[in-house]
DNA sequence: TTCTTTTGTGTCAGTGAGACACAATTACAG
DNA sequence: CTGTAATTGTGTCTCACTGACACAAAAGAA
């Protein structure tokens, strides 16, 4: 026996929800399709799973083709499998969400795919069930970022505490108290002073930190709580 | 265009990790296979996704076939997709984990599938990557039950606070303080007194509660914390 | 009736969260 | 050169909740 007889085989695709942060807003990397189906409309970046390709490898490949990046934060969210979600043919889709530092990506690769960074607040309608995917991925981001130190993945290597606070305020769309935020964050021991200051500021220059990588790795699955419970519902 | 040309179609299966609780230990509903491949070995309950079947429907069908139950707690965990995970033929597998009240299931259906409830501590080795699936599902159960009021799904309609405590102690394999547990639990407002007492006890009979369904539904996605953070790593 | 086991509830000290105020830094305007 | 406006860094106080702990009541067994 080298195959299962009489069973249906199905198309399986990957769709990537790629988040970035420009210092003010959460952004999505979306594609204006210059190919069929639904040419001319916006969609997530995706592709089919190949015969000899693990799912995670497939997701990494697709992300690399679009951004030129390799070591980025990627996480499988879930698989979508409603029978009629793709009007062309039944296609299962495995959602991956990715967090990237918006300054790092390969601009040429993005341009050649006809992709753009678009603010979540200005997102156009997407094809198929991609709007629902974005909503689910955003929920997942909110959920995980509230419990684990995930947000750093969206910032450059050196960052300031006010930048991180702006990121959290953008993710949860709430104001946070500077003093409490800073106190909590520093108490985690995740930050390492660089001794440098952020020269881009027009007023008092904030101190630049980098992640304490050892502690970040070892504490990633531990819990923290930077968001009021009421936000997590 | 009514199909995508030149793309590989793949087999997609469902595998269900079914948890139960007998009052002392967490148990799994496992199958001693009387069919190929790997006949005679233990495995999770599973099946192939049919052509016109949504994934969630497929999981519900498989659970119904084995247990005769319909309204049970089911949740998609993730999809496994390594190329060589199934030696017969590449098969993707969508993991679902289910929580059922062990007293409710259809004994005949279970027997006819050659299935048994087996304590987690006495689990035999399972076929393929099913051991890894169980480990991942158990992690998910620990994670979610620490944050959301999930455990009730494993208990009968009427239950006592000590029963629920034993359940948590079994899930996390730690002792919990009766007094603090009870105080926290009652403060959630999730419990409704029934006025009855547990007649099975040989000493002081504990009070029976039932879930406040309204509050359970509305607070399910809110957060609670019944487990020390150190357990959640 | 006494003993043993289990259940229900109260107290107390320490920790952490959230609300809040003030001093220091920096560019820019006058 | 000086003052001003914006932004950053840090300290304090109160309240609530957690975790550690003790005692009284219920119920069957001896």
Coordinates of C-alpha atoms (C1' of nucleotides) in Angstrom, one line a residue:
Chain A
X1 CA 0.0 0.0 0.0
X2 CA 1.5 3.3 -1.0
X3 CA -1.5 5.5 -1.1
X4 CA -5.0 5.8 0.4
X5 CA -7.5 4.7 -2.2
X6 CA -10.8 6.5 -2.8
X7 CA -10.1 9.6 -0.9
X8 CA -10.5 13.1 -2.1
X9 CA -7.4 15.2 -2.5
X10 CA -7.7 19.0 -2.0
X11 CA -5.8 22.1 -2.9
X12 CA -4.0 23.7 0.0
X13 CA -2.8 27.3 0.0
X14 CA -1.0 29.5 2.4
X15 CA -2.1 33.1 3.1
X16 CA 0.1 35.5 5.0
X17 CA -1.1 38.3 7.1
X18 CA 2.0 40.6 7.4
X19 CA 2.0 43.2 10.1
X20 CA 4.3 46.2 10.3
X21 CA 4.4 49.4 12.4
X22 CA 5.4 52.8 11.0
X23 CA 5.7 54.5 14.4
X24 CA 2.1 55.6 14.5
X25 CA -0.1 52.9 13.0
X26 CA -0.3 49.2 12.4
X27 CA 0.1 48.4 8.7
X28 CA -0.6 45.4 6.5
X29 CA 1.4 44.4 3.5
X30 CA -1.2 43.8 0.8
X31 CA -1.1 42.9 -2.9
X32 CA -3.0 44.6 -5.7
X33 CA -3.4 41.5 -7.9
X34 CA -2.1 41.7 -11.4
X35 CA -3.1 38.1 -12.0
X36 CA -6.3 36.0 -12.0
X37 CA -8.6 35.4 -10.3
X38 CA -9.9 38.7 -9.0
X39 CA -7.3 40.7 -11.0
X40 CA -7.2 44.3 -9.9
X41 CA -8.5 43.6 -6.4
X42 CA -6.5 43.6 -3.2
X43 CA -5.6 40.4 -1.4
X44 CA -3.2 38.9 1.1
X45 CA 0.1 37.4 -0.2
X46 CA -0.3 33.7 -0.7
X47 CA 0.5 30.7 -2.7
X48 CA -0.1 27.0 -3.1
X49 CA 1.7 24.4 -1.0
X50 CA 4.0 22.3 -3.1
X51 CA 4.1 18.5 -3.1
X52 CA 7.3 18.2 -1.2
X53 CA 7.1 21.2 0.9
X54 CA 6.4 21.4 4.7
X55 CA 3.8 23.9 5.5
X56 CA 6.1 26.1 7.5
X57 CA 8.7 26.0 4.7
X58 CA 6.0 27.0 2.3
X59 CA 5.0 30.0 4.4
X60 CA 8.7 31.1 4.8
X61 CA 9.2 30.8 1.0
X62 CA 6.2 33.0 0.3
X63 CA 7.3 35.6 2.8
X64 CA 10.8 35.6 1.4
X65 CA 9.6 36.0 -2.2
X66 CA 7.7 39.1 -1.1
X67 CA 10.0 40.8 1.4
X68 CA 13.4 39.3 0.9
X69 CA 13.5 38.6 4.6
X70 CA 14.3 35.3 6.3
X71 CA 14.5 35.4 10.1
X72 CA 11.1 36.9 10.8
X73 CA 8.5 36.1 13.4
X74 CA 5.9 33.8 11.8
X75 CA 3.2 31.8 13.4
X76 CA 0.5 29.5 12.1
X77 CA -2.9 30.9 13.0
X78 CA -5.4 28.3 11.8
X79 CA -6.6 26.7 8.6
X80 CA -9.7 27.9 6.8
X81 CA -11.6 25.2 5.1
X82 CA -15.2 26.1 4.2
X83 CA -16.2 24.4 1.0
X84 CA -17.1 27.4 -1.0
X85 CA -14.6 30.0 0.3
X86 CA -12.8 30.0 -3.1
X87 CA -15.2 30.4 -6.0
X88 CA -12.7 28.8 -8.5
X89 CA -12.2 25.5 -6.7
X90 CA -12.3 24.2 -3.2
X91 CA -9.1 25.4 -1.6
X92 CA -8.0 25.1 2.0
X93 CA -5.9 27.9 3.3
X94 CA -3.5 27.9 6.1
X95 CA -3.2 31.4 7.7
X96 CA 0.2 32.6 8.9
X97 CA 0.7 35.8 10.6
X98 CA 4.1 37.6 10.4
X99 CA 5.6 40.5 12.2
X100 CA 8.3 42.5 10.5
X101 CA 10.2 45.6 11.0
X102 CA 8.8 47.8 8.3
X103 CA 12.2 49.3 7.5
X104 CA 13.9 46.0 6.8
X105 CA 12.0 44.7 3.9
X106 CA 13.2 44.5 0.3
X107 CA 11.5 47.4 -1.5
X108 CA 12.2 46.1 -4.9
X109 CA 10.7 42.7 -4.2
X110 CA 7.6 44.3 -2.7
X111 CA 7.3 46.6 -5.7
X112 CA 7.6 43.8 -8.2
X113 CA 4.8 42.0 -6.5
X114 CA 2.7 45.1 -6.8
X115 CA 2.4 45.2 -3.0
X116 CA 2.0 48.1 -0.6
X117 CA 1.9 48.8 3.1
X118 CA -1.6 49.9 4.0
X119 CA -2.8 51.2 7.4
X120 CA -5.3 48.9 9.1
X121 CA -7.7 51.9 9.3
X122 CA -7.6 52.3 5.5
X123 CA -7.7 48.7 4.5
X124 CA -9.7 48.1 1.3
X125 CA -12.0 45.2 1.0
X126 CA -10.1 42.0 0.1
X127 CA -10.9 39.1 -2.0
X128 CA -12.6 35.8 -0.8
X129 CA -12.5 35.6 3.0
X130 CA -9.3 37.5 3.4
X131 CA -11.1 40.3 5.4
X132 CA -12.1 37.7 7.9
X133 CA -8.6 36.3 8.0
X134 CA -7.2 39.8 8.8
X135 CA -9.7 40.2 11.6
X136 CA -8.8 36.9 13.1
X137 CA -5.1 37.6 12.8
X138 CA -5.5 41.0 14.4
X139 CA -7.4 39.3 17.3
X140 CA -4.6 36.9 17.6
X141 CA -2.0 39.7 17.6
X142 CA -4.0 41.5 20.4
X143 CA -4.3 38.3 22.4
X144 CA -0.7 37.3 22.2
X145 CA 0.9 40.7 22.5
X146 CA -1.1 41.2 25.7
X147 CA 0.4 38.1 27.2
X148 CA 3.9 37.7 25.6
X149 CA 6.6 40.2 24.6
X150 CA 5.7 40.0 21.0
X151 CA 5.7 43.7 20.0
X152 CA 9.5 44.0 19.8
X153 CA 9.4 42.1 16.5
X154 CA 7.8 45.1 14.9
X155 CA 10.4 47.6 16.0
X156 CA 14.0 48.1 14.8
X157 CA 16.9 46.6 16.7
X158 CA 17.3 49.8 18.8
X159 CA 14.2 51.4 20.0
X160 CA 12.9 53.7 22.7
X161 CA 10.3 53.1 25.4
X162 CA 7.9 55.7 24.0
X163 CA 8.1 54.0 20.6
X164 CA 7.0 50.7 22.2
X165 CA 4.3 52.4 24.0
X166 CA 3.0 54.0 20.8
X167 CA 3.0 50.5 19.3
X168 CA 0.8 49.1 22.1
X169 CA -1.5 52.1 21.9
X170 CA -1.9 51.4 18.2
X171 CA -2.5 47.7 18.7
X172 CA -5.2 48.1 21.4
X173 CA -6.4 51.6 20.4
X174 CA -6.2 52.8 23.9
X175 CA -4.0 55.4 25.7
X176 CA -1.5 54.0 28.2
X177 CA 0.0 55.8 31.2
X178 CA 3.7 56.6 30.4
X179 CA 4.9 56.2 33.9
X180 CA 3.2 52.8 34.6
X181 CA 4.2 51.5 31.2
X182 CA 7.8 52.4 31.7
X183 CA 7.9 51.0 35.2
X184 CA 6.4 47.7 34.1
X185 CA 8.6 47.3 31.1
X186 CA 11.8 48.0 32.9
X187 CA 10.9 45.6 35.6
X188 CA 10.8 42.7 33.1
X189 CA 14.5 42.9 32.6
X190 CA 14.0 42.5 28.9
X191 CA 15.7 45.8 28.0
X192 CA 19.4 46.6 27.7
X193 CA 20.6 50.1 27.6
X194 CA 22.7 51.1 24.6
X195 CA 23.9 54.4 26.0
X196 CA 22.7 56.0 22.8
X197 CA 19.8 58.4 22.4
X198 CA 17.2 58.7 19.6
X199 CA 18.5 61.6 17.5
X200 CA 15.2 61.9 15.5
X201 CA 13.4 63.7 18.3
X202 CA 12.8 67.4 18.2
X203 CA 12.5 67.6 22.0
X204 CA 14.1 65.6 24.8
X205 CA 15.8 62.6 23.1
X206 CA 14.7 59.3 24.5
X207 CA 17.1 56.6 25.4
X208 CA 17.6 53.7 23.0
X209 CA 17.4 50.2 24.2
X210 CA 17.9 46.8 22.7
X211 CA 16.4 43.5 23.7
X212 CA 18.2 41.3 26.1
X213 CA 18.2 38.4 23.8
X214 CA 18.9 35.7 26.4
X215 CA 16.1 36.8 28.6
X216 CA 13.8 37.4 25.7
X217 CA 14.2 33.8 24.5
X218 CA 13.8 32.3 28.0
X219 CA 10.9 34.5 29.1
X220 CA 9.0 34.5 25.8
X221 CA 6.5 31.9 26.9
X222 CA 6.2 33.3 30.4
X223 CA 3.4 35.8 31.0
X224 CA 3.2 39.5 31.3
X225 CA 0.4 41.8 31.4
X226 CA 0.6 45.2 29.7
X227 CA -3.0 45.6 28.8
X228 CA -6.0 46.0 31.1
X229 CA -8.1 42.8 31.1
X230 CA -11.1 44.7 29.7
X231 CA -9.2 45.0 26.4
X232 CA -8.7 41.3 26.1
X233 CA -12.3 40.3 25.7
Chain B
X1 CA -11.8 28.9 -15.3
X2 CA -13.2 26.4 -12.9
X3 CA -10.1 25.0 -11.4
X4 CA -6.4 25.9 -10.7
X5 CA -4.2 24.1 -13.2
X6 CA -0.9 22.4 -12.5
X7 CA -1.2 22.5 -8.7
X8 CA -0.8 19.5 -6.4
X9 CA -3.8 18.3 -4.5
X10 CA -3.2 16.7 -1.1
X11 CA -5.0 14.4 1.3
X12 CA -6.4 16.2 4.4
X13 CA -7.3 14.3 7.5
X14 CA -8.8 15.3 10.9
X15 CA -7.4 13.9 14.1
X16 CA -9.2 14.5 17.4
X17 CA -7.6 14.7 20.8
X18 CA -10.5 13.9 23.1
X19 CA -10.0 14.8 26.8
X20 CA -12.1 13.5 29.7
X21 CA -11.9 13.6 33.5
X22 CA -12.8 10.8 35.8
X23 CA -12.6 12.8 39.0
X24 CA -9.0 12.0 39.6
X25 CA -7.1 12.0 36.3
X26 CA -7.2 13.4 32.8
X27 CA -8.0 10.8 30.3
X28 CA -7.8 10.4 26.5
X29 CA -10.2 8.6 24.3
X30 CA -7.9 6.4 22.1
X31 CA -8.4 3.8 19.5
X32 CA -6.8 0.4 19.2
X33 CA -6.8 0.1 15.5
X34 CA -8.5 -2.9 13.9
X35 CA -7.7 -1.5 10.4
X36 CA -4.7 -0.7 8.3
X37 CA -2.3 1.0 8.4
X38 CA -0.6 0.2 11.7
X39 CA -3.3 -2.3 12.7
X40 CA -3.1 -3.3 16.4
X41 CA -1.5 -0.1 17.5
X42 CA -3.0 2.8 19.3
X43 CA -4.0 6.1 17.7
X44 CA -6.2 9.1 17.9
X45 CA -9.6 9.0 16.4
X46 CA -9.5 10.5 12.9
X47 CA -10.7 10.5 9.4
X48 CA -10.4 12.1 6.0
X49 CA -12.1 15.4 5.0
X50 CA -14.7 14.8 2.4
X51 CA -15.0 16.7 -0.8
X52 CA -18.1 18.7 0.3
X53 CA -17.5 18.9 4.0
X54 CA -16.3 22.0 5.9
X55 CA -13.5 21.2 8.3
X56 CA -15.5 21.9 11.4
X57 CA -18.3 19.7 10.2
X58 CA -15.8 17.0 9.5
X59 CA -14.5 17.1 13.0
X60 CA -18.0 17.1 14.5
X61 CA -18.9 14.1 12.3
X62 CA -15.9 12.2 13.5
X63 CA -16.6 13.0 17.1
X64 CA -20.2 12.0 16.7
X65 CA -19.4 8.7 15.2
X66 CA -17.2 7.8 18.1
X67 CA -19.1 9.2 21.1
X68 CA -22.6 9.8 19.9
X69 CA -22.3 13.4 21.3
X70 CA -23.1 16.6 19.5
X71 CA -22.9 19.7 21.5
X72 CA -19.4 19.3 22.8
X73 CA -16.6 21.7 23.2
X74 CA -14.3 21.5 20.1
X75 CA -11.5 23.7 19.0
X76 CA -9.2 23.6 16.1
X77 CA -5.6 23.5 17.4
X78 CA -3.4 23.6 14.3
X79 CA -2.6 21.8 11.1
X80 CA 0.3 19.4 10.8
X81 CA 1.9 19.2 7.5
X82 CA 5.3 17.7 7.4
X83 CA 5.9 15.9 4.2
X84 CA 6.7 12.5 5.7
X85 CA 4.5 12.5 8.7
X86 CA 2.4 9.7 7.2
X87 CA 4.5 6.9 5.7
X88 CA 1.7 5.7 3.4
X89 CA 1.2 9.0 1.5
X90 CA 1.6 12.7 2.3
X91 CA -1.4 13.6 4.4
X92 CA -2.1 16.9 6.2
X93 CA -3.8 16.6 9.5
X94 CA -6.0 19.1 11.2
X95 CA -5.9 18.7 14.9
X96 CA -9.0 19.3 16.9
X97 CA -9.2 19.0 20.7
X98 CA -12.4 18.2 22.4
X99 CA -13.5 18.3 26.0
X100 CA -16.3 16.0 27.1
X101 CA -18.0 14.9 30.2
X102 CA -16.8 11.3 30.5
X103 CA -20.1 10.1 31.8
X104 CA -22.1 11.3 28.8
X105 CA -20.6 9.4 25.9
X106 CA -22.2 6.5 24.1
X107 CA -20.5 3.4 25.4
X108 CA -21.7 1.2 22.6
X109 CA -20.3 3.5 19.9
X110 CA -17.0 3.7 21.7
X111 CA -16.8 -0.1 22.0
X112 CA -17.6 -0.7 18.4
X113 CA -14.8 1.6 17.4
X114 CA -12.5 -0.4 19.7
X115 CA -11.8 2.7 21.7
X116 CA -10.9 3.2 25.4
X117 CA -10.4 5.9 27.9
X118 CA -6.8 5.9 29.0
X119 CA -5.1 8.0 31.6
X120 CA -2.6 10.4 30.3
X121 CA -0.1 9.0 32.7
X122 CA -0.5 5.5 31.1
X123 CA -0.7 6.5 27.5
X124 CA 0.9 4.0 25.1
X125 CA 2.9 5.2 22.2
X126 CA 0.7 6.2 19.3
X127 CA 1.2 5.9 15.6
X128 CA 2.7 8.5 13.3
X129 CA 3.1 11.9 15.1
X130 CA 0.1 11.4 17.3
X131 CA 2.2 11.5 20.4
X132 CA 3.4 15.0 19.5
X133 CA -0.2 16.0 18.8
X134 CA -1.3 14.9 22.2
X135 CA 1.6 16.9 23.8
X136 CA 0.6 20.0 21.8
X137 CA -3.1 19.6 22.7
X138 CA -2.2 19.2 26.3
X139 CA -0.2 22.3 26.2
X140 CA -3.1 24.1 24.6
X141 CA -5.4 22.8 27.3
X142 CA -3.1 24.0 30.0
X143 CA -2.7 27.4 28.4
X144 CA -6.4 28.0 27.8
X145 CA -7.7 26.6 31.0
X146 CA -5.4 28.9 32.9
X147 CA -6.9 31.9 31.2
X148 CA -10.5 31.0 30.5
X149 CA -13.2 29.0 32.3
X150 CA -12.7 25.9 30.2
X151 CA -12.6 23.2 32.8
X152 CA -16.4 23.1 33.3
X153 CA -16.7 21.3 30.0
X154 CA -15.1 18.2 31.5
X155 CA -17.5 18.0 34.5
X156 CA -21.2 17.0 34.7
X157 CA -23.9 19.6 34.8
X158 CA -23.9 19.8 38.5
X159 CA -20.5 19.7 40.2
X160 CA -18.8 20.7 43.4
X161 CA -16.0 23.1 44.0
X162 CA -13.7 20.4 45.3
X163 CA -14.3 18.5 42.1
X164 CA -13.3 21.4 40.0
X165 CA -10.2 21.9 42.1
X166 CA -9.2 18.3 41.6
X167 CA -9.6 18.8 37.9
X168 CA -7.2 21.8 37.9
X169 CA -4.8 19.9 40.1
X170 CA -4.8 17.1 37.5
X171 CA -4.4 19.4 34.5
X172 CA -1.4 21.3 36.0
X173 CA -0.1 18.5 38.3
X174 CA 0.2 20.9 41.2
X175 CA -1.6 21.2 44.6
X176 CA -3.9 24.2 45.0
X177 CA -5.0 25.9 48.2
X178 CA -8.7 25.0 48.9
X179 CA -9.4 28.3 50.5
X180 CA -7.9 30.6 47.9
X181 CA -9.3 28.5 45.0
X182 CA -12.8 28.6 46.4
X183 CA -12.6 32.4 47.1
X184 CA -11.4 33.1 43.6
X185 CA -13.9 30.9 41.9
X186 CA -16.9 32.2 43.8
X187 CA -15.8 35.8 43.1
X188 CA -16.2 35.2 39.3
X189 CA -19.9 34.9 39.7
X190 CA -19.9 31.9 37.3
X191 CA -21.5 29.5 39.8
X192 CA -25.1 29.1 40.7
X193 CA -26.1 27.3 43.8
X194 CA -28.4 24.4 43.3
X195 CA -29.3 23.9 46.9
X196 CA -28.4 20.3 46.6
X197 CA -25.4 18.4 48.0
X198 CA -23.2 15.7 46.6
X199 CA -24.5 12.5 48.1
X200 CA -21.5 10.5 47.0
X201 CA -19.3 11.8 49.7
X202 CA -18.5 9.8 52.8
X203 CA -17.9 12.8 54.9
X204 CA -19.2 16.3 54.8
X205 CA -21.2 16.6 51.6
X206 CA -20.1 19.4 49.3
X207 CA -22.6 21.8 47.8
X208 CA -23.5 21.2 44.1
X209 CA -23.3 24.2 41.7
X210 CA -24.2 24.6 38.1
X211 CA -22.8 27.1 35.7
X212 CA -24.5 30.5 35.3
X213 CA -24.8 30.1 31.6
X214 CA -25.4 33.7 30.7
X215 CA -22.3 34.8 32.6
X216 CA -20.4 31.9 31.3
X217 CA -21.1 32.8 27.7
X218 CA -20.4 36.5 28.2
X219 CA -17.3 36.0 30.3
X220 CA -15.7 33.1 28.4
X221 CA -13.3 35.3 26.5
X222 CA -12.5 37.5 29.5
X223 CA -9.5 36.5 31.5
X224 CA -9.1 34.8 34.8
X225 CA -6.1 33.4 36.5
X226 CA -6.3 30.3 38.5
X227 CA -2.8 29.1 38.0
X228 CA 0.4 30.6 39.2
X229 CA 2.3 32.2 36.3
X230 CA 5.2 29.9 36.8
X231 CA 3.0 27.0 35.6
X232 CA 2.3 28.7 32.4
X233 CA 5.8 28.7 31.0
Chain C
dT1 C1' -20.4 9.3 71.6
dT2 C1' -16.0 10.0 69.8
dC3 C1' -12.9 10.1 66.0
dT4 C1' -11.5 11.0 61.3
dT5 C1' -12.0 13.0 57.0
dT6 C1' -13.7 16.6 54.2
dT7 C1' -15.9 21.1 53.4
dG8 C1' -16.8 26.1 54.2
dT9 C1' -15.1 30.5 55.6
dG10 C1' -12.1 34.3 57.9
dT11 C1' -7.6 36.9 58.6
dC12 C1' -3.3 39.1 57.7
dA13 C1' 0.8 40.6 55.4
dG14 C1' 3.1 41.6 51.1
dT15 C1' 3.0 42.7 46.2
dG16 C1' 1.6 44.9 42.2
dA17 C1' -1.6 48.0 39.5
dG18 C1' -3.4 52.3 38.5
dA19 C1' -3.8 57.4 39.4
dC20 C1' -1.1 61.2 39.7
dA21 C1' 3.1 65.4 39.9
dC22 C1' 7.4 67.2 39.2
dA23 C1' 12.0 67.8 37.3
dA24 C1' 15.1 67.5 33.3
dT25 C1' 16.2 67.9 28.3
dT26 C1' 16.0 70.0 23.7
dA27 C1' 14.7 72.6 19.6
dC28 C1' 12.9 76.8 18.3
dA29 C1' 11.2 81.6 18.6
dG30 C1' 11.8 86.0 19.9
Chain D
dC1 C1' 20.7 84.7 24.8
dT2 C1' 16.6 83.6 27.1
dG3 C1' 12.1 81.9 27.5
dT4 C1' 8.7 78.6 25.9
dA5 C1' 6.6 74.4 24.5
dA6 C1' 6.9 69.6 23.9
dT7 C1' 8.6 65.3 25.4
dT8 C1' 11.1 62.2 28.5
dG9 C1' 12.5 60.1 33.1
dT10 C1' 11.3 59.0 37.8
dG11 C1' 8.8 59.0 42.6
dT12 C1' 4.7 58.4 45.7
dC13 C1' 0.3 56.9 47.4
dT14 C1' -3.7 54.1 47.8
dC15 C1' -6.4 50.1 46.9
dA16 C1' -7.2 45.4 45.5
dC17 C1' -5.7 41.1 45.1
dT18 C1' -2.7 37.2 46.0
dG19 C1' -0.9 33.7 48.7
dA20 C1' -0.1 31.7 53.4
dC21 C1' -2.4 30.1 57.1
dA22 C1' -6.4 28.4 61.2
dC23 C1' -10.6 27.1 62.9
dA24 C1' -15.4 25.5 62.9
dA25 C1' -19.1 22.6 61.0
dA26 C1' -20.8 18.2 58.7
dA27 C1' -21.1 13.3 58.2
dG28 C1' -20.0 8.6 58.3
dA29 C1' -17.3 4.9 60.9
dA30 C1' -15.8 2.8 65.0

